[in-house]
Amino acid sequence: MIDLKDFEYDELIQYLQSIGEKKFRAEQIFSWLHKGAESYDEMTNISKATREKLERETYISALKIREKYVSSIDGTVKYLFELPDGNCIESVVMRYHHGLTICISSQVGCKMGCRFCASTIGGLYRNLTAGEILNQVIFAQKDIGERISNIVMMGIGEPLDNYDNVIKFLHNVNNEKGLNIGLRHISLSTCGVVPGIYRLADEMLPITLTISLHAPNDAVRNTIMPVNHKYNIEELLKACRTYVDKTKRRISFEYSLIHGVNDSMENAFELAELIRDLHGHVNLIPVNKVEERNFEKGSSADIRAFRDKLTSLGINATVRRELGADISASCGQLRKKVIQC
Ligand code: SAH
């Protein structure tokens, strides 16, 4: 059976024509799918005969809300979504002054093995399909009843390890006949899958690329991010420069501050020198405690000192505000608790 949400718009047109339907049907069906229709019966402007035909070969994938938590501090909503095969993924909706932002997953689990990350502890189960990535936005928006305007691909999984489905998703979510979310309102975060960065540069999509750097040199990065053994910092930053040159978009860096590992003043100095020529913004994330890991965050004074050092060296840096602190909103933590599902 075909999930209609796995088609890009042009592919949907082709498919519908191949079963004897007119081109304009694609627009109607695409729109229904992206509004969160869960059955063909809801598509009231599609004839019964067409609906029956579609039902024979295709299905409309959906996500079941397995658990939902709403933060009483800041309104952050965290979903544990159940996929049709019983696997679970997490998505988080955050309220910012510029609108609702959803943090979505790209894989069930992750194989990248970052030492501080909860999502990778059980390894990679499977890639999400393009439809499953999109469904997180569709069903969160449907549940909340407000438009989601921004997306960050910073949930479970490594987006560039599921490249084709992620690109298909980006095309679909940006399509004006569907959710119509601007690519400039979408960030994609990678731990540094270098070939994926080069491929992405060629797509010329005006998304924001975010690099999970987390260390100012290979010695430190090797101890916390296994991907660095394959693509070291020099190769990673070379790919970043190519990306910036080609797309004319700035890159952001994520830097999780782990006390005693990467948060000394010397580290701040090294980091500033390393990324200076890329003119990127640095997002500092005080490391979130993960039960299985013994990494700790520094005091607020340590964190402020690191930020101030970067700023004084001419690097634009901010400390990420913690949202949803009362609902363990950092990805990977909720799924891990119910991994048997
Ligand atoms: N695989 C992608 C997408 C994950 S994004 C990537 O690595 O970029 C989630 C961000 O949170 C990444 O920067 C990740 O390194 C970071 N992160 C993961 N676990 C964390 C933790 N316990 N504390 C702080 N940041 C963490």
Coordinates of C-alpha atoms and ligand atoms in Angstrom, one line a residue:
M1 CA 0.0 0.0 0.0
I2 CA 1.2 3.5 -0.8
D3 CA 1.2 6.3 1.8
L4 CA 0.0 9.3 -0.2
K5 CA 2.0 11.6 2.0
D6 CA 5.2 10.0 0.7
F7 CA 4.6 11.5 -2.7
E8 CA 6.0 14.9 -3.5
Y9 CA 3.3 17.1 -5.2
D10 CA 4.4 16.3 -8.7
E11 CA 4.6 12.6 -7.9
L12 CA 1.0 12.8 -6.6
I13 CA -0.1 14.4 -9.9
Q14 CA 1.6 11.6 -11.8
Y15 CA 0.1 8.9 -9.6
L16 CA -3.4 10.3 -9.9
Q17 CA -3.1 10.6 -13.7
S18 CA -1.9 7.0 -13.8
I19 CA -5.2 5.9 -12.2
G20 CA -7.2 8.0 -14.6
E21 CA -7.7 11.1 -12.5
K22 CA -7.5 14.7 -13.6
K23 CA -4.5 16.8 -12.5
F24 CA -6.6 19.2 -10.3
R25 CA -7.5 16.4 -8.0
A26 CA -3.9 16.5 -6.7
E27 CA -4.4 20.0 -5.3
Q28 CA -7.5 19.0 -3.5
I29 CA -6.1 15.8 -2.1
F30 CA -2.7 17.3 -1.1
S31 CA -4.6 20.0 0.8
W32 CA -6.8 17.5 2.7
L33 CA -3.8 15.4 3.6
H34 CA -1.9 18.3 5.0
K35 CA -4.9 19.5 7.0
G36 CA -4.8 16.2 8.8
A37 CA -7.6 14.2 7.1
E38 CA -7.4 10.6 8.4
S39 CA -9.8 9.0 6.0
Y40 CA -11.0 9.5 2.4
D41 CA -14.5 10.0 3.6
E42 CA -13.5 13.4 5.0
M43 CA -12.6 14.5 1.4
T44 CA -16.0 15.8 0.6
N45 CA -15.1 17.4 -2.7
I46 CA -13.8 14.1 -4.1
S47 CA -16.2 11.8 -5.7
K48 CA -17.1 8.5 -4.1
A49 CA -15.8 6.5 -7.0
T50 CA -12.4 8.3 -6.8
R51 CA -12.2 7.8 -3.1
E52 CA -13.0 4.1 -3.5
K53 CA -10.3 3.8 -6.1
L54 CA -7.7 5.5 -3.8
E55 CA -8.7 3.2 -0.9
R56 CA -7.8 0.1 -2.9
E57 CA -4.2 1.1 -3.5
T58 CA -3.3 3.7 -0.9
Y59 CA -3.7 4.7 2.7
I60 CA -3.4 7.9 4.7
S61 CA -0.8 7.5 7.4
A62 CA -1.4 9.0 10.8
L63 CA 0.3 9.3 14.1
K64 CA -1.4 8.4 17.4
I65 CA -0.8 10.6 20.4
R66 CA 0.5 8.0 22.8
E67 CA 1.4 10.6 25.5
K68 CA 1.2 14.3 25.8
Y69 CA 2.5 16.7 28.4
V70 CA 1.9 20.5 28.6
S71 CA 4.4 22.5 30.6
S72 CA 2.7 24.6 33.2
I73 CA 5.7 27.0 33.2
D74 CA 5.8 28.1 29.5
G75 CA 3.1 26.1 27.6
T76 CA 5.6 23.8 25.8
V77 CA 3.8 20.7 24.6
K78 CA 5.6 17.4 24.3
Y79 CA 4.2 14.5 22.3
L80 CA 5.2 10.9 22.3
F81 CA 3.7 9.8 18.9
E82 CA 3.1 6.2 18.1
L83 CA 3.9 5.2 14.5
P84 CA 1.9 2.6 12.6
D85 CA 4.4 -0.1 13.4
G86 CA 4.3 0.6 17.1
N87 CA 7.6 2.5 17.3
C88 CA 7.6 5.8 19.1
I89 CA 9.1 9.2 18.4
E90 CA 9.0 12.6 20.1
S91 CA 8.1 16.0 19.0
V92 CA 8.0 19.2 21.0
V93 CA 6.0 22.4 20.3
M94 CA 7.4 25.6 21.8
R95 CA 5.8 29.0 22.1
Y96 CA 8.0 31.9 21.0
H97 CA 7.0 35.5 20.4
H98 CA 7.2 34.9 16.7
G99 CA 4.9 31.9 16.8
L100 CA 4.8 28.2 17.4
T101 CA 8.0 26.2 16.7
I102 CA 8.0 22.4 16.4
C103 CA 11.0 20.3 17.1
I104 CA 10.7 17.1 15.1
S105 CA 12.4 13.7 14.8
S106 CA 13.9 12.3 11.6
Q107 CA 14.6 8.7 12.7
V108 CA 13.5 6.1 15.2
G109 CA 16.6 6.2 17.4
C110 CA 20.0 7.2 16.1
K111 CA 23.3 5.5 15.2
M112 CA 25.7 8.5 15.7
G113 CA 26.5 7.7 19.3
C114 CA 27.1 11.2 20.8
R115 CA 28.1 10.5 24.4
F116 CA 25.8 13.0 26.0
C117 CA 22.7 12.3 24.0
A118 CA 19.7 10.2 25.1
S119 CA 18.3 9.5 21.6
T120 CA 21.2 7.3 20.6
I121 CA 21.4 5.0 23.6
G122 CA 19.4 2.2 22.0
G123 CA 20.9 2.7 18.5
L124 CA 19.0 3.2 15.3
Y125 CA 15.8 1.3 14.7
R126 CA 14.8 2.8 11.3
N127 CA 14.5 5.9 9.2
L128 CA 11.2 7.8 9.3
T129 CA 9.5 8.1 5.9
A130 CA 8.9 11.5 4.5
G131 CA 5.2 11.2 5.4
E132 CA 6.1 10.3 9.0
I133 CA 8.3 13.3 9.4
L134 CA 5.6 15.5 8.0
N135 CA 2.9 13.9 10.2
Q136 CA 4.5 15.3 13.3
V137 CA 3.8 18.8 12.1
I138 CA 0.3 17.9 10.8
F139 CA -0.9 16.2 13.9
A140 CA 0.7 18.5 16.4
Q141 CA -1.0 21.5 14.6
K142 CA -4.3 19.6 14.4
D143 CA -4.2 18.8 18.1
I144 CA -3.2 22.3 19.3
G145 CA -5.5 24.1 16.8
E146 CA -3.0 26.9 16.0
R147 CA -0.7 27.4 13.1
I148 CA 2.8 26.1 13.5
S149 CA 5.1 28.6 11.7
N150 CA 8.6 27.3 12.4
I151 CA 10.3 23.9 12.4
V152 CA 13.6 22.7 13.9
M153 CA 14.9 19.3 12.9
M154 CA 16.5 18.8 16.3
G155 CA 14.5 15.9 17.7
I156 CA 15.5 12.2 17.6
G157 CA 17.8 11.1 14.8
E158 CA 20.4 12.5 12.4
P159 CA 18.5 14.2 9.5
L160 CA 21.5 13.8 7.1
D161 CA 21.5 10.1 7.8
N162 CA 18.0 9.9 6.3
Y163 CA 18.8 12.3 3.5
D164 CA 16.3 11.6 0.7
N165 CA 13.2 11.4 3.0
V166 CA 14.3 14.6 4.7
I167 CA 14.6 16.5 1.4
K168 CA 11.2 15.2 0.3
F169 CA 9.7 16.3 3.6
L170 CA 11.2 19.8 3.1
H171 CA 9.7 20.2 -0.3
N172 CA 6.3 19.0 0.9
V173 CA 6.1 21.1 4.0
N174 CA 7.1 24.2 2.1
N175 CA 4.5 23.6 -0.7
E176 CA 2.0 26.4 -0.8
K177 CA -0.8 23.9 -1.4
G178 CA -0.1 22.2 1.9
L179 CA 1.3 23.6 5.2
N180 CA 3.2 26.3 3.3
I181 CA 6.0 26.7 5.9
G182 CA 8.7 28.9 4.6
L183 CA 12.1 27.3 4.2
R184 CA 13.7 30.3 6.0
H185 CA 11.6 29.2 9.0
I186 CA 13.2 25.8 9.1
S187 CA 16.4 24.7 10.8
L188 CA 18.2 21.4 10.2
S189 CA 20.7 20.3 12.7
T190 CA 23.5 17.8 12.0
C191 CA 26.2 16.2 14.1
G192 CA 28.5 16.7 11.1
V193 CA 27.8 14.1 8.4
V194 CA 30.1 15.8 5.9
P195 CA 28.9 14.3 2.6
G196 CA 25.4 15.2 3.5
I197 CA 26.4 18.9 4.0
Y198 CA 27.9 19.0 0.5
R199 CA 24.7 17.4 -1.0
L200 CA 22.6 19.8 1.0
A201 CA 24.6 22.8 -0.3
D202 CA 23.7 21.7 -3.9
E203 CA 20.0 21.6 -3.1
M204 CA 20.1 25.4 -2.6
L205 CA 17.3 25.4 0.0
P206 CA 17.3 28.6 2.1
I207 CA 16.9 26.7 5.4
T208 CA 19.2 27.3 8.3
L209 CA 21.9 24.7 8.8
T210 CA 23.0 24.1 12.3
I211 CA 26.1 22.2 13.2
S212 CA 26.4 20.4 16.5
L213 CA 30.0 21.2 17.2
H214 CA 30.2 20.9 21.0
A215 CA 34.0 21.0 21.0
P216 CA 36.8 23.4 19.9
N217 CA 39.3 20.7 18.9
D218 CA 39.5 17.1 17.7
A219 CA 40.9 15.8 21.0
V220 CA 37.8 16.9 22.9
R221 CA 35.3 16.2 20.1
N222 CA 36.7 12.6 19.6
T223 CA 35.8 11.8 23.2
I224 CA 32.2 12.9 23.0
M225 CA 31.2 12.5 19.3
P226 CA 32.2 9.3 17.5
V227 CA 31.3 11.0 14.1
N228 CA 34.5 13.1 14.6
H229 CA 36.6 10.0 14.0
K230 CA 35.1 9.8 10.5
Y231 CA 34.9 13.5 9.7
N232 CA 37.1 15.7 11.8
I233 CA 36.7 19.3 12.6
E234 CA 38.8 20.5 9.7
E235 CA 36.8 18.5 7.2
L236 CA 33.5 19.6 8.8
L237 CA 34.4 23.3 8.7
K238 CA 35.6 23.0 5.1
A239 CA 32.2 21.6 4.2
C240 CA 30.6 24.5 6.2
R241 CA 32.6 27.0 4.2
T242 CA 31.4 25.5 0.9
Y243 CA 27.9 25.5 2.2
V244 CA 28.0 29.2 3.1
D245 CA 29.8 30.1 -0.2
K246 CA 27.2 28.3 -2.3
T247 CA 24.0 29.1 -0.4
K248 CA 24.9 32.6 1.0
R249 CA 23.2 31.4 4.2
R250 CA 24.9 31.7 7.6
I251 CA 25.4 28.6 9.7
S252 CA 24.6 28.3 13.4
F253 CA 26.6 26.2 15.8
E254 CA 25.3 24.3 18.8
Y255 CA 27.7 23.9 21.7
S256 CA 26.5 21.9 24.7
L257 CA 28.4 23.1 27.7
I258 CA 29.7 20.1 29.7
H259 CA 31.5 21.0 32.9
G260 CA 35.1 20.1 32.9
V261 CA 35.0 18.7 29.3
N262 CA 34.5 21.7 27.0
D263 CA 33.7 24.7 29.1
S264 CA 37.0 26.3 30.1
M265 CA 38.0 29.8 29.1
E266 CA 40.8 28.2 26.9
N267 CA 38.0 26.3 25.1
A268 CA 36.1 29.5 24.5
F269 CA 39.1 31.1 23.1
E270 CA 39.9 28.1 20.8
L271 CA 36.2 28.0 19.7
A272 CA 36.2 31.7 18.8
E273 CA 39.3 31.3 16.6
L274 CA 38.0 28.1 15.0
I275 CA 34.8 29.5 13.7
R276 CA 35.5 33.2 13.4
D277 CA 35.6 33.3 9.6
L278 CA 32.2 31.6 9.3
H279 CA 30.4 34.5 11.1
G280 CA 27.9 32.0 12.6
H281 CA 25.9 32.3 15.7
V282 CA 26.7 30.0 18.6
N283 CA 23.8 28.5 20.6
L284 CA 25.1 27.5 24.0
I285 CA 23.1 24.6 25.6
P286 CA 23.9 23.8 29.3
V287 CA 24.1 20.0 29.0
N288 CA 20.9 18.2 30.0
K289 CA 21.5 15.5 32.5
V290 CA 20.8 12.0 31.0
E291 CA 20.5 9.2 33.6
E292 CA 22.9 6.9 31.8
R293 CA 25.6 9.5 31.4
N294 CA 27.6 11.3 34.0
F295 CA 28.0 14.7 32.3
E296 CA 27.2 17.7 34.4
K297 CA 26.5 21.3 33.5
G298 CA 28.5 24.1 35.1
S299 CA 27.1 26.8 37.4
S300 CA 25.2 29.7 35.9
A301 CA 28.3 31.8 36.5
D302 CA 30.4 29.3 34.5
I303 CA 27.9 29.4 31.6
R304 CA 27.7 33.2 31.6
A305 CA 31.5 33.4 31.7
F306 CA 31.8 31.2 28.6
R307 CA 29.3 33.2 26.8
D308 CA 30.9 36.5 27.8
K309 CA 34.3 35.3 26.7
L310 CA 32.9 34.4 23.2
T311 CA 31.2 37.7 23.0
S312 CA 34.3 39.6 24.0
L313 CA 36.1 37.8 21.2
G314 CA 33.6 39.0 18.7
I315 CA 31.5 35.8 18.4
N316 CA 27.7 36.1 18.6
A317 CA 26.6 33.7 21.3
T318 CA 23.5 33.1 23.3
V319 CA 22.5 30.6 26.0
R320 CA 19.5 28.6 25.0
R321 CA 16.5 29.3 27.2
E322 CA 15.3 26.1 28.8
L323 CA 11.7 25.4 27.8
G324 CA 9.5 22.7 29.2
A325 CA 11.7 22.0 32.2
D326 CA 8.9 20.4 34.1
I327 CA 8.1 17.9 31.3
S328 CA 11.6 16.6 30.4
A329 CA 11.2 18.3 27.0
S330 CA 14.7 17.4 25.7
C331 CA 14.3 14.9 23.0
G332 CA 15.1 11.2 23.6
Q333 CA 14.3 11.3 27.2
L334 CA 10.6 10.5 27.0
R335 CA 10.9 7.8 24.3
K336 CA 13.6 6.1 26.3
K337 CA 11.3 5.8 29.3
V338 CA 8.7 4.0 27.2
I339 CA 11.0 2.3 24.7
Q340 CA 9.2 -1.0 25.0
C341 CA 6.2 0.6 23.2
Ligands
SAH1 N1 21.4 14.6 15.1 C1 21.2 16.0 15.0 C2 19.9 16.4 15.5 C3 19.8 16.4 17.0 S1 19.6 18.0 17.5 C4 22.4 16.7 15.6 O1 23.2 16.1 16.2 O2 22.6 17.9 15.4 C5 19.7 18.0 19.1 C6 20.8 18.9 19.7 O3 20.9 18.7 21.1 C7 22.2 18.5 19.1 O4 23.0 19.7 19.0 C8 22.6 17.6 20.2 O5 24.0 17.4 20.1 C9 22.2 18.3 21.4 N2 22.0 17.4 22.6 C10 21.7 16.1 22.6 N3 21.7 15.6 23.9 C11 22.0 16.7 24.7 C12 22.1 16.9 26.1 N4 22.0 15.9 26.9 N5 22.4 18.1 26.5 C13 22.5 19.2 25.7 N6 22.4 19.1 24.3 C14 22.2 17.8 23.8

